[in-house]
Every structure is written in C-alpha cells, then in structure tokens.
Short mmCIF file of C-alpha atoms and ligand atoms in Angstrom, two decimals:
data_model
loop_
_atom_site.label_atom_id
_atom_site.label_comp_id
_atom_site.label_asym_id
_atom_site.label_seq_id
_atom_site.Cartn_x
_atom_site.Cartn_y
_atom_site.Cartn_z
CA MET A 297 128.65 -32.86 -59.18
CA ALA A 298 132.36 -31.15 -59.30
CA TYR A 299 135.09 -31.44 -56.85
CA ASP A 300 134.59 -28.60 -54.46
CA VAL A 301 137.74 -26.34 -54.15
CA LEU A 302 135.97 -24.20 -51.50
CA SER A 303 136.13 -23.58 -48.03
CA GLU A 304 132.95 -23.32 -45.61
CA GLU A 305 133.03 -20.13 -45.18
CA GLN A 306 133.87 -19.38 -49.74
CA ARG A 307 130.88 -21.73 -49.81
CA GLU A 308 128.30 -20.15 -47.73
CA ILE A 309 129.20 -16.66 -49.65
CA ARG A 310 128.88 -18.69 -53.17
CA GLU A 311 125.91 -19.54 -52.36
CA LEU A 312 124.05 -16.46 -51.16
CA VAL A 313 125.32 -15.00 -55.08
CA ARG A 314 124.00 -17.87 -56.57
CA THR A 315 121.08 -17.23 -54.30
CA LEU A 316 120.34 -13.66 -55.43
CA ALA A 317 121.79 -14.25 -59.17
CA ARG A 318 118.32 -16.87 -59.13
CA GLU A 319 115.75 -14.62 -57.14
CA ARG A 320 116.97 -11.43 -58.00
CA ILE A 321 118.61 -10.88 -61.19
CA ALA A 322 117.63 -13.85 -63.55
CA PRO A 323 113.74 -13.02 -63.79
CA ARG A 324 115.16 -9.03 -64.68
CA ALA A 325 117.69 -10.46 -67.45
CA ALA A 326 115.55 -10.31 -70.66
CA GLU A 327 114.13 -7.20 -69.63
CA ILE A 328 117.70 -5.26 -69.10
CA ASP A 329 119.02 -6.62 -72.32
CA GLU A 330 115.38 -5.30 -74.10
CA SER A 331 115.00 -2.06 -72.68
CA HIS A 332 119.28 -1.58 -72.97
CA GLU A 333 119.12 0.32 -69.57
CA PHE A 334 121.43 0.22 -67.46
CA PRO A 335 120.35 -2.12 -64.18
CA TRP A 336 120.60 0.78 -61.05
CA ASP A 337 118.58 -2.04 -59.39
CA VAL A 338 121.44 -4.59 -59.94
CA VAL A 339 123.44 -1.68 -58.47
CA GLU A 340 121.55 -1.28 -55.23
CA LEU A 341 120.59 -5.60 -54.86
CA PHE A 342 124.55 -5.70 -55.15
CA ARG A 343 125.62 -1.98 -51.97
CA GLU A 344 122.79 -3.91 -49.91
CA HIS A 345 124.17 -7.15 -49.56
CA GLY A 346 127.57 -6.17 -49.75
CA ILE A 347 128.75 -8.01 -52.88
CA PHE A 348 131.05 -5.01 -54.56
CA GLY A 349 133.32 -5.99 -50.63
CA LEU A 350 133.94 -9.25 -52.23
CA LEU A 351 136.63 -7.53 -54.38
CA PHE A 352 138.52 -5.39 -51.86
CA ASP A 353 140.78 -6.03 -48.55
CA GLU A 354 139.02 -5.76 -45.10
CA GLU A 355 141.14 -2.28 -44.31
CA HIS A 356 139.30 -0.44 -47.62
CA GLY A 357 135.90 -1.60 -46.58
CA GLY A 358 135.89 -5.14 -48.44
CA THR A 359 135.54 -8.38 -46.95
CA GLY A 360 138.70 -9.71 -48.22
CA THR A 361 137.85 -13.06 -49.01
CA GLY A 362 140.44 -13.32 -51.76
CA THR A 363 140.40 -13.09 -55.99
CA LEU A 364 139.10 -16.31 -55.91
CA LEU A 365 135.99 -16.04 -54.94
CA ALA A 366 135.32 -12.81 -56.36
CA LEU A 367 135.69 -14.67 -60.00
CA ILE A 368 133.06 -16.87 -58.77
CA ALA A 369 130.95 -14.03 -57.84
CA ILE A 370 130.53 -12.77 -61.36
CA GLU A 371 130.73 -16.24 -62.81
CA GLU A 372 127.53 -17.08 -60.93
CA VAL A 373 125.72 -13.98 -61.98
CA SER A 374 126.87 -14.13 -65.31
CA LYS A 375 125.28 -17.07 -65.82
CA VAL A 376 121.64 -15.73 -65.20
CA CYS A 377 123.18 -12.23 -67.03
CA ALA A 378 126.15 -10.90 -68.43
CA THR A 379 126.03 -7.35 -68.07
CA SER A 380 124.79 -7.83 -64.36
CA GLY A 381 128.30 -10.14 -63.95
CA LEU A 382 129.71 -6.78 -65.51
CA ILE A 383 129.23 -4.72 -63.22
CA LEU A 384 131.64 -7.03 -60.81
CA ALA A 385 133.77 -7.04 -63.20
CA VAL A 386 134.42 -3.56 -63.60
CA GLN A 387 134.53 -2.28 -60.43
CA GLU A 388 137.40 -4.44 -60.32
CA LEU A 389 139.09 -3.44 -63.38
CA GLY A 390 138.69 0.09 -62.64
CA SER A 391 139.83 -0.16 -59.08
CA LEU A 392 142.94 -2.19 -59.53
CA GLY A 393 145.00 0.77 -60.62
CA LEU A 394 144.75 2.14 -57.20
CA LYS A 395 145.11 -0.90 -55.64
CA LEU A 396 148.12 -1.82 -57.21
CA ALA A 397 149.82 1.78 -57.68
CA GLY A 398 147.69 3.77 -55.51
CA THR A 399 149.50 5.57 -52.98
CA GLU A 400 148.06 4.74 -49.19
CA GLU A 401 146.20 8.47 -49.39
CA GLN A 402 144.68 7.48 -52.98
CA GLN A 403 143.73 4.10 -51.67
CA ALA A 404 141.99 5.58 -48.43
CA ARG A 405 140.21 8.12 -50.67
CA TYR A 406 138.75 6.04 -53.21
CA LEU A 407 138.81 2.40 -52.43
CA PRO A 408 136.39 2.59 -49.83
CA LYS A 409 133.91 4.25 -51.65
CA LEU A 410 133.92 1.54 -54.51
CA ALA A 411 134.40 -1.67 -51.70
CA SER A 412 130.32 -0.30 -51.09
CA GLY A 413 129.33 0.56 -53.98
CA GLU A 414 128.48 4.39 -54.08
CA TRP A 415 130.67 4.90 -56.54
CA LEU A 416 131.38 2.62 -59.87
CA CYS A 417 134.59 3.02 -61.31
CA ALA A 418 136.04 2.58 -65.19
CA TYR A 419 138.96 1.52 -66.68
CA ALA A 420 140.06 4.22 -69.82
CA LEU A 421 142.89 2.94 -71.79
CA SER A 422 141.14 2.63 -75.60
CA GLU A 423 140.81 5.14 -77.99
CA ALA A 424 139.79 5.43 -81.28
CA GLY A 425 142.63 4.28 -82.96
CA SER A 426 144.30 2.45 -80.47
CA GLY A 427 142.72 -1.00 -79.30
CA SER A 428 144.94 -3.76 -79.12
CA ASP A 429 148.30 -0.82 -79.72
CA SER A 430 148.27 0.75 -76.46
CA ALA A 431 151.26 2.68 -77.39
CA ALA A 432 149.33 4.72 -80.54
CA MET A 433 147.23 6.63 -77.90
CA ARG A 434 147.01 10.31 -78.77
CA THR A 435 145.45 11.35 -75.79
CA THR A 436 147.73 13.63 -73.26
CA ALA A 437 148.16 15.09 -70.22
CA ARG A 438 150.29 18.16 -69.77
CA ARG A 439 152.08 19.19 -66.29
CA ASP A 440 150.93 22.61 -65.71
CA ASN A 441 150.82 24.39 -62.23
CA GLY A 442 150.58 21.35 -60.05
CA GLU A 443 147.84 19.95 -62.34
CA TYR A 444 147.28 18.04 -65.33
CA VAL A 445 145.55 18.99 -68.53
CA LEU A 446 144.00 16.47 -70.46
CA ASN A 447 143.17 16.71 -74.10
CA GLY A 448 142.05 13.93 -76.20
CA GLY A 449 139.18 11.47 -75.97
CA LYS A 450 138.52 7.48 -75.34
CA ARG A 451 136.47 4.90 -76.94
CA PHE A 452 134.54 2.04 -75.65
CA ILE A 453 134.71 2.78 -72.10
CA THR A 454 132.44 0.17 -70.36
CA ASN A 455 130.61 1.95 -67.26
CA ALA A 456 130.94 5.82 -69.37
CA GLY A 457 128.49 7.68 -67.72
CA VAL A 458 127.36 5.99 -64.24
CA ALA A 459 131.17 5.42 -63.26
CA GLY A 460 132.44 8.25 -60.18
CA LEU A 461 135.60 7.84 -61.58
CA TYR A 462 137.68 6.45 -63.77
CA THR A 463 141.54 5.48 -63.97
CA VAL A 464 142.44 7.37 -67.03
CA PHE A 465 145.67 6.56 -69.37
CA ALA A 466 147.42 9.79 -71.37
CA LYS A 467 150.62 10.83 -72.58
CA THR A 468 152.79 13.38 -70.24
CA ASP A 469 155.88 12.06 -73.02
CA PRO A 470 153.37 12.58 -76.76
CA ASP A 471 156.67 11.59 -78.46
CA ALA A 472 157.41 8.34 -76.54
CA GLY A 473 155.35 5.32 -77.22
CA HIS A 474 155.00 2.85 -74.21
CA PRO A 475 157.14 5.00 -71.94
CA GLY A 476 155.17 7.96 -72.47
CA ILE A 477 152.54 6.62 -70.86
CA SER A 478 151.29 7.95 -67.80
CA ALA A 479 148.18 6.50 -65.28
CA PHE A 480 145.42 8.72 -63.29
CA VAL A 481 142.24 8.83 -61.34
CA VAL A 482 139.42 11.53 -63.04
CA GLU A 483 136.46 12.13 -60.96
CA ALA A 484 133.14 12.11 -62.71
CA ASP A 485 132.49 15.78 -62.10
CA THR A 486 135.50 17.40 -62.94
CA PRO A 487 135.48 20.36 -65.30
CA GLY A 488 136.45 19.54 -68.81
CA PHE A 489 135.50 16.04 -68.52
CA GLU A 490 132.22 14.62 -70.75
CA VAL A 491 130.89 11.70 -72.34
CA ALA A 492 130.18 12.31 -75.31
CA ARG A 493 127.99 9.61 -76.50
CA LEU A 494 126.86 5.77 -75.68
CA GLU A 495 126.97 2.53 -78.53
CA PRO A 496 124.49 1.07 -79.36
CA LYS A 497 125.65 -3.20 -79.51
CA MET A 498 125.26 -6.78 -80.38
CA GLY A 499 124.92 -8.10 -76.41
CA ILE A 500 125.95 -6.85 -72.72
CA SER A 501 122.94 -3.95 -74.19
CA GLY A 502 122.18 -2.48 -70.21
CA SER A 503 126.41 -2.06 -69.59
CA THR A 504 127.32 0.99 -70.67
CA THR A 505 129.70 1.43 -73.54
CA GLY A 506 130.40 5.41 -74.05
CA GLU A 507 133.03 7.93 -75.94
CA LEU A 508 135.33 9.79 -73.49
CA VAL A 509 136.43 13.28 -74.12
CA PHE A 510 138.68 15.31 -72.28
CA GLU A 511 139.49 19.58 -73.25
CA ASP A 512 141.29 21.09 -71.41
CA CYS A 513 140.45 18.96 -68.15
CA ARG A 514 142.78 19.96 -65.01
CA VAL A 515 143.62 17.07 -62.66
CA PRO A 516 145.91 17.53 -59.25
CA GLU A 517 149.23 16.22 -59.55
CA GLY A 518 147.77 13.70 -56.54
CA ASN A 519 145.27 11.99 -58.85
CA ARG A 520 148.70 10.21 -60.70
CA LEU A 521 148.95 6.57 -60.17
CA GLY A 522 152.61 5.89 -60.13
CA ALA A 523 155.29 7.89 -61.59
CA GLU A 524 155.41 9.70 -64.82
CA GLY A 525 155.52 7.35 -67.26
CA GLU A 526 154.95 3.93 -65.43
CA GLY A 527 151.10 3.95 -66.81
CA PHE A 528 151.42 1.39 -69.28
CA LYS A 529 152.99 -1.29 -66.96
CA ILE A 530 150.45 -0.38 -64.22
CA ALA A 531 147.95 -0.96 -67.47
CA MET A 532 148.99 -4.18 -68.11
CA ARG A 533 149.38 -4.99 -64.50
CA ILE A 534 146.11 -4.24 -63.73
CA LEU A 535 145.05 -6.00 -66.83
CA ASP A 536 146.90 -9.73 -66.01
CA ARG A 537 144.75 -9.39 -62.58
CA SER A 538 141.31 -8.14 -64.52
CA ARG A 539 141.34 -10.69 -67.82
CA PRO A 540 140.54 -13.32 -65.62
CA GLY A 541 136.75 -11.43 -64.52
CA VAL A 542 136.01 -11.28 -68.10
CA ALA A 543 137.45 -15.12 -67.99
CA ALA A 544 134.38 -14.94 -65.03
CA GLN A 545 131.80 -14.01 -67.24
CA GLY A 546 132.66 -15.75 -70.56
CA LEU A 547 132.42 -19.29 -67.61
CA GLY A 548 129.21 -18.01 -65.79
CA ILE A 549 127.57 -17.21 -69.52
CA GLY A 550 128.79 -20.93 -71.26
CA GLN A 551 128.05 -22.47 -68.20
CA GLY A 552 124.41 -21.04 -68.17
CA ALA A 553 124.20 -22.12 -71.80
CA THR A 554 124.57 -25.66 -70.60
CA ASP A 555 122.17 -26.07 -68.03
CA TYR A 556 119.52 -24.36 -70.08
CA ALA A 557 120.21 -26.64 -73.14
CA LEU A 558 120.22 -29.64 -71.04
CA GLU A 559 117.05 -28.87 -69.09
CA TYR A 560 115.64 -28.03 -72.47
CA ALA A 561 117.03 -31.37 -73.91
CA LYS A 562 115.18 -33.48 -71.10
CA SER A 563 111.62 -32.28 -72.05
CA ARG A 564 112.01 -31.79 -75.72
CA GLU A 565 110.64 -35.01 -77.11
CA THR A 566 111.21 -35.74 -81.24
CA MET A 567 111.10 -39.45 -83.10
CA GLY A 568 109.42 -40.62 -79.77
CA LYS A 569 112.23 -39.66 -76.86
CA PRO A 570 113.36 -36.53 -75.58
CA ILE A 571 116.85 -35.68 -77.32
CA ALA A 572 118.93 -35.75 -74.59
CA GLN A 573 118.50 -39.06 -75.76
CA HIS A 574 119.68 -38.72 -79.22
CA GLN A 575 123.06 -39.71 -79.40
CA LEU A 576 124.18 -36.04 -81.38
CA ILE A 577 122.48 -34.40 -78.89
CA ALA A 578 124.00 -36.20 -75.70
CA ALA A 579 127.33 -35.93 -77.52
CA LYS A 580 126.61 -31.88 -77.71
CA LEU A 581 126.21 -31.72 -73.84
CA ALA A 582 128.79 -33.95 -72.77
CA ASP A 583 131.05 -32.04 -74.80
CA MET A 584 129.85 -28.54 -73.55
CA GLU A 585 130.09 -29.45 -69.71
CA THR A 586 133.70 -31.04 -70.41
CA LYS A 587 134.74 -27.57 -71.89
CA CYS A 588 132.85 -25.84 -69.08
CA GLU A 589 134.59 -27.84 -66.62
CA ALA A 590 138.34 -27.36 -68.14
CA ALA A 591 137.62 -23.75 -68.56
CA ARG A 592 136.69 -23.22 -64.25
CA GLY A 593 140.41 -25.54 -63.61
CA LEU A 594 142.36 -22.90 -65.64
CA LEU A 595 140.03 -20.06 -64.39
CA TYR A 596 140.59 -21.26 -60.13
CA SER A 597 143.91 -22.14 -60.69
CA PHE A 598 144.78 -18.77 -61.15
CA GLY A 599 142.51 -17.16 -58.24
CA GLN A 600 144.48 -19.48 -55.96
CA MET A 601 147.03 -18.49 -57.48
CA VAL A 602 146.37 -14.65 -56.98
CA ASP A 603 145.59 -15.73 -53.55
CA ALA A 604 148.34 -17.54 -52.51
CA GLY A 605 150.57 -14.16 -53.26
CA VAL A 606 151.92 -15.31 -57.52
CA ASP A 607 152.95 -12.26 -59.27
CA GLY A 608 155.36 -11.87 -62.66
CA PRO A 609 154.97 -13.98 -66.15
CA GLU A 610 153.86 -16.89 -64.30
CA LEU A 611 150.50 -15.01 -63.64
CA THR A 612 150.73 -12.96 -66.84
CA LYS A 613 150.55 -16.73 -68.49
CA ALA A 614 147.91 -18.31 -66.60
CA SER A 615 145.88 -14.90 -66.90
CA ALA A 616 146.08 -15.19 -70.50
CA MET A 617 145.28 -18.53 -70.62
CA ALA A 618 142.34 -18.38 -68.31
CA LYS A 619 141.22 -15.18 -70.44
CA LEU A 620 140.86 -16.82 -73.67
CA TYR A 621 139.98 -20.71 -72.43
CA CYS A 622 137.06 -19.54 -70.68
CA THR A 623 135.96 -17.09 -73.34
CA ASP A 624 135.93 -19.06 -76.32
CA VAL A 625 134.11 -21.93 -74.50
CA ALA A 626 131.46 -19.12 -73.56
CA MET A 627 130.94 -18.56 -77.39
CA GLU A 628 131.30 -22.47 -78.83
CA VAL A 629 129.01 -23.19 -75.91
CA SER A 630 126.12 -20.81 -76.45
CA THR A 631 126.13 -21.58 -79.98
CA GLU A 632 125.61 -25.05 -78.93
CA ALA A 633 123.05 -24.23 -76.59
CA VAL A 634 121.40 -22.08 -79.62
CA GLN A 635 121.30 -25.73 -82.02
CA ILE A 636 120.02 -27.66 -79.14
CA LEU A 637 116.95 -25.56 -78.62
CA GLY A 638 116.85 -25.57 -82.33
CA GLY A 639 114.13 -23.10 -83.59
CA TYR A 640 112.94 -21.79 -80.38
CA GLY A 641 116.90 -21.35 -79.75
CA TYR A 642 116.68 -18.03 -82.20
CA ILE A 643 113.43 -16.67 -80.79
CA ARG A 644 113.64 -13.90 -78.31
CA GLU A 645 111.32 -16.17 -76.05
CA TYR A 646 114.12 -17.97 -74.66
CA PRO A 647 118.05 -16.76 -73.07
CA VAL A 648 120.07 -18.90 -75.47
CA GLU A 649 120.22 -16.46 -78.16
CA ARG A 650 121.15 -13.59 -75.60
CA MET A 651 124.07 -15.90 -74.16
CA MET A 652 125.10 -16.33 -77.53
CA ARG A 653 125.00 -12.32 -78.36
CA ASP A 654 126.92 -11.89 -74.91
CA ALA A 655 129.98 -14.22 -75.26
CA LYS A 656 130.91 -12.52 -78.82
CA ILE A 657 132.42 -9.28 -76.47
CA THR A 658 134.14 -11.51 -74.47
CA GLN A 659 136.32 -12.33 -76.48
CA ILE A 660 136.97 -8.97 -77.47
CA TYR A 661 137.45 -6.92 -74.56
CA GLU A 662 140.94 -6.92 -71.97
CA GLY A 663 142.67 -7.05 -74.56
CA THR A 664 141.41 -9.51 -77.83
CA ASN A 665 142.10 -13.20 -78.10
CA GLU A 666 144.74 -12.81 -80.45
CA ILE A 667 146.81 -11.15 -78.23
CA GLN A 668 145.92 -13.47 -75.57
CA ARG A 669 147.68 -15.72 -77.86
CA LEU A 670 150.17 -13.71 -78.05
CA VAL A 671 151.10 -13.14 -74.85
CA ILE A 672 150.84 -16.86 -73.93
CA ALA A 673 153.17 -17.78 -76.30
CA ARG A 674 155.79 -14.72 -75.42
CA GLU A 675 155.58 -16.06 -72.03
CA MET A 676 156.29 -19.58 -73.32
CA LEU A 677 159.07 -18.38 -75.46
CA LYS A 678 161.14 -17.82 -72.41
CA GLU A 679 160.94 -20.57 -70.93
CA ASN A 680 163.98 -22.95 -71.19
CA ARG A 681 162.12 -26.20 -71.69
CA ALA A 682 165.25 -27.61 -72.76
CA PHE A 683 166.18 -30.04 -70.75
CA LEU A 684 162.94 -32.52 -72.71
CA LEU A 685 164.87 -32.21 -75.22
CA ALA A 686 168.38 -33.74 -73.68
CA GLY A 687 166.32 -36.67 -72.53
CA VAL A 688 165.28 -37.36 -76.34
CA GLY A 689 167.38 -40.04 -77.70
C1 FAD B 236 131.97 -3.48 -75.43
C2 FAD B 236 133.18 -2.94 -75.24
C3 FAD B 236 133.57 -2.62 -74.37
C4 FAD B 236 134.74 -2.23 -73.68
N1 FAD B 236 135.41 -1.79 -72.63
C5 FAD B 236 136.38 -1.20 -72.64
C6 FAD B 236 136.49 -1.15 -71.39
O1 FAD B 236 135.99 -0.41 -70.26
N2 FAD B 236 138.19 0.00 -71.61
C7 FAD B 236 138.89 -0.29 -72.31
O2 FAD B 236 139.51 1.09 -72.29
N3 FAD B 236 138.23 -0.78 -73.67
C8 FAD B 236 137.11 -1.46 -73.75
N4 FAD B 236 136.76 -1.78 -74.70
C9 FAD B 236 138.12 -1.95 -76.16
C10 FAD B 236 138.21 -3.18 -76.60
O3 FAD B 236 139.45 -3.81 -75.43
C11 FAD B 236 138.84 -2.87 -78.06
O4 FAD B 236 138.15 -3.04 -78.62
C12 FAD B 236 140.03 -4.53 -77.79
O5 FAD B 236 140.56 -4.35 -77.11
C13 FAD B 236 140.64 -4.67 -79.18
O6 FAD B 236 140.62 -3.25 -79.88
P1 FAD B 236 140.30 -2.43 -80.79
O7 FAD B 236 138.77 -2.52 -81.50
O8 FAD B 236 141.09 -1.31 -81.57
O9 FAD B 236 140.58 -3.56 -82.06
P2 FAD B 236 142.24 -3.66 -82.65
O10 FAD B 236 142.92 -3.35 -81.79
O11 FAD B 236 141.88 -3.06 -84.02
O12 FAD B 236 142.16 -4.92 -83.66
C14 FAD B 236 141.32 -5.39 -85.24
C15 FAD B 236 141.39 -7.11 -85.12
O13 FAD B 236 142.42 -7.39 -85.39
C16 FAD B 236 143.16 -8.11 -84.14
N5 FAD B 236 145.15 -7.55 -84.15
C17 FAD B 236 145.37 -6.57 -83.44
N6 FAD B 236 146.79 -6.43 -83.37
C18 FAD B 236 146.78 -8.05 -83.86
C19 FAD B 236 148.42 -8.83 -83.76
N7 FAD B 236 149.42 -7.82 -83.37
N8 FAD B 236 148.06 -9.71 -83.63
C20 FAD B 236 147.15 -10.67 -84.34
N9 FAD B 236 146.09 -9.82 -84.51
C21 FAD B 236 145.68 -8.58 -83.77
C22 FAD B 236 142.59 -7.96 -83.35
O14 FAD B 236 142.31 -9.33 -82.52
C23 FAD B 236 141.05 -7.85 -83.69
O15 FAD B 236 140.21 -9.39 -83.82
C24 FAD B 236 135.98 -1.53 -75.01
C25 FAD B 236 135.51 -2.82 -75.89
C26 FAD B 236 134.16 -2.92 -76.29
C27 FAD B 236 133.74 -3.25 -77.90
#
C-alpha cells in the first residue's frame, strides 16, 4: 500500500468519494460512454453529497478542504468514469476566473450556485482558429453604453449546453495580441448567446463539447473579470490551477486501467499459469504501477503547494509537469492495459478500451502536452543553476 499523505479528515472524504465512484458511478460508466448522453444523474449524485463543494471555500458554500483533496476526488471518480471526473474538473476550470479575478460582489453572485452544483460552468478560450495560440482569437467585446457587445464564436467548449455560466475570453482591442484580451462571465440565457452544435468524439463521450456563438450578445460591464486587457493573464492563471485537474483525470484513468489489468492478469491463464506470472506481463504491470505512483507524486505535490499558498513561476512549472506526466502516463498505461487483456482488451465488453480512448484527450486539452513542455522549458530557462557548473572542475 502506498504511503498516504492525507489527514484523517481527508481520508474520510476520499472514502466517501471512492464509495460513490465504485457503487454508483462505475456501474453507469459503460452506458454513459455508449449513449453519448450527459450524465445528469451523476451531477445529481454530486449535488446530493456535496461533492462540488470540495472545489470551493467555505465562505462561498464549499468545504474549504483545499486543492489536494479536490484533485484526489477527481482522480477517484476518473478511475471508474473519466466523463464523470471531468464534470468536477470543469467545475473548477469554469469557476477559477471568478475565484482569482472576481470582485466580492461577482463571487457572492455566482460561486454559491457553483459550489452547490445548482449551476454547472464552462471555460471558453479556444476558437476554430486559435487553440494553442490564444492571441489569434477573433471574438470581440465592444463597449457600448455600460455594456459589452460580444460577437464571434468559441469551439470545443466542454459543458456547452449544460453550463449555466460561461467564462468567456474576447478581444476588447482586436488589433492587440495578448494585451487585447479581456475576460467575462456570460449567463447561459443571455440573448445573443447560443450553443450552435455539439461534437461527436473519440472518448469522454458523455461530456458535451460544443461550439458557442455570440451575436450582438450584450453583457453588463459588471460581468467583466479583472480590468480590460487582463484577460490573457487571467486565462493563464486559471490554467496554472486547472491543468492539474486534467492531470488528476489522467492519473485516475491510468490507475483504473492498471487495477483492471492486474485483476485480469491474475485470473487469465495461458500455458498453464496466470498471465501475471509470465515475466513479460509482470514487468508491464510493475511499470504501470510505478508510473502511476510517480505521476501521483507530482500531482499531490502540486496540490500541497497550492494549499501552502505557493504561487508564481514555481506553481506554473509544477502544474505543467503534473499535467504532462500524469496524462502521458494515462495514455501509456491504458494502452498497456489493453495489451494485457489481449483480444478482450479491444472489445467493448471490457472497460480498458474506453479508458484508452478517454486517456487520449487528456494529452490535448487545457494546453497540449507539447505546450506543457514549452512551459516547463521556459521556466527552466529562467532559472540560474550556474552554481553547479562552478563546482565542476
Ligand atoms: C474534447 C475537447 C474538449 C475541450 N474543452 C475545452 C474547453 O472547455 N475550453 C476551451 O477553451 N478549449 C477546450 N478545448 C480545446 C483544446 O484546449 C484545444 O484543442 C487545444 O488547446 C489545442 O488547440 P488546437 O486544437 O487549436 O490545436 P493547435 O493549436 O492547432 O495545435 C495542433 C498541434 O500543433 C502543436 N503545436 C501548436 N503550437 C505549437 C508550438 N508552439 N510548439 C510545438 N507544438 C505546437 C500542438 O501541440 C498540436 O499537437 C477542448 C478540446 C477538445 C477536443
């Protein structure tokens, strides 16, 4: 059993999430994947048990139990159903703009609704022509009579059509790059805002991914987060804290696949013994477990850093490393799990093919893993390690 960093209280909450995941969500996972329907029953389960509250401070109706525990909750749920784990990760992603840059009034207006799960939320940065390169975005927000008029579109937005509140990034100065971007919260029933279509996908099929359209969509000035032109900074600060949610989803998928493959390998026999006793399979299992545990180390250390109040470049780097490693491990380990199950791994009757399909997106969204490598290297290049060279004769 791995060394446990959690306090007694944290362990109890983890146990609650684990039990809900195993008893209530796991039996639904294959159905959610097959039906491609958003699992409102899982949202209801989270609401009933106060699970959304794990992502929020006490003053806004949450539990105030911190980031590490929130990440663990996402991991536990994702072990059995990545679509359901994503519901929690995106509640964090979509609300971080308010938490980090919202005024007290904005926070009081929206955060309690998000902490209870009454409203789901979303984060709308990407567009058809701007994913990794957000400065290239074309959605505009023009100031007019105490309001902003939004025009344009967003693509690939998780929770499109199910969210009550969207954090939207738009250019208040279309000629500027990053400094031209501002952030807004847009309520789902705002006239001029529409979800144009939902995308069919390889994995996380129960999650909605959609295109948003803004046509002369008027939002009050009071819905702007931070100052005009601060949108890009806010978007990046959000991602520093939200990417580990994707890391937790990836780790959950990886560990879930490892657990399943282990049990299978103990009972499936070839050449007179369980396949787990063939050295090549045993080695795979050992590598899978080790990679998951290494990934967990990066993820939990990030959670502890946030809970200890660490911010700035150190957090940016730790966040990118956790996202990069946990999600690469998710892909690698879930692919190995399919291999361990042989032909059975490839068919829908067993969950590992779903896990492998679900794992792929974790390497892509909230900044591709190529972008994470750029971020990590950029932070490394700012560091001075010359003292090491000085000591080398
Ligand atoms: C299911 C799903 C859900 C999503 N949810 C959301 C959401 O909720 N909100 C949101 O805003 N977005 C969301 N996205 C969008 C996602 O974040 C982007 O797809 C992702 O950031 C990549 O952008 P892109 O697709 O435009 O690829 P591109 O930016 O066009 O990149 C294409 C390829 O080039 C690589 N690349 C790009 N630039 C560089 C570079 N400088 N150096 C090296 N390699 C580079 C990329 O890593 C990638 O491999 C979602 C996407 C999907 C598929």
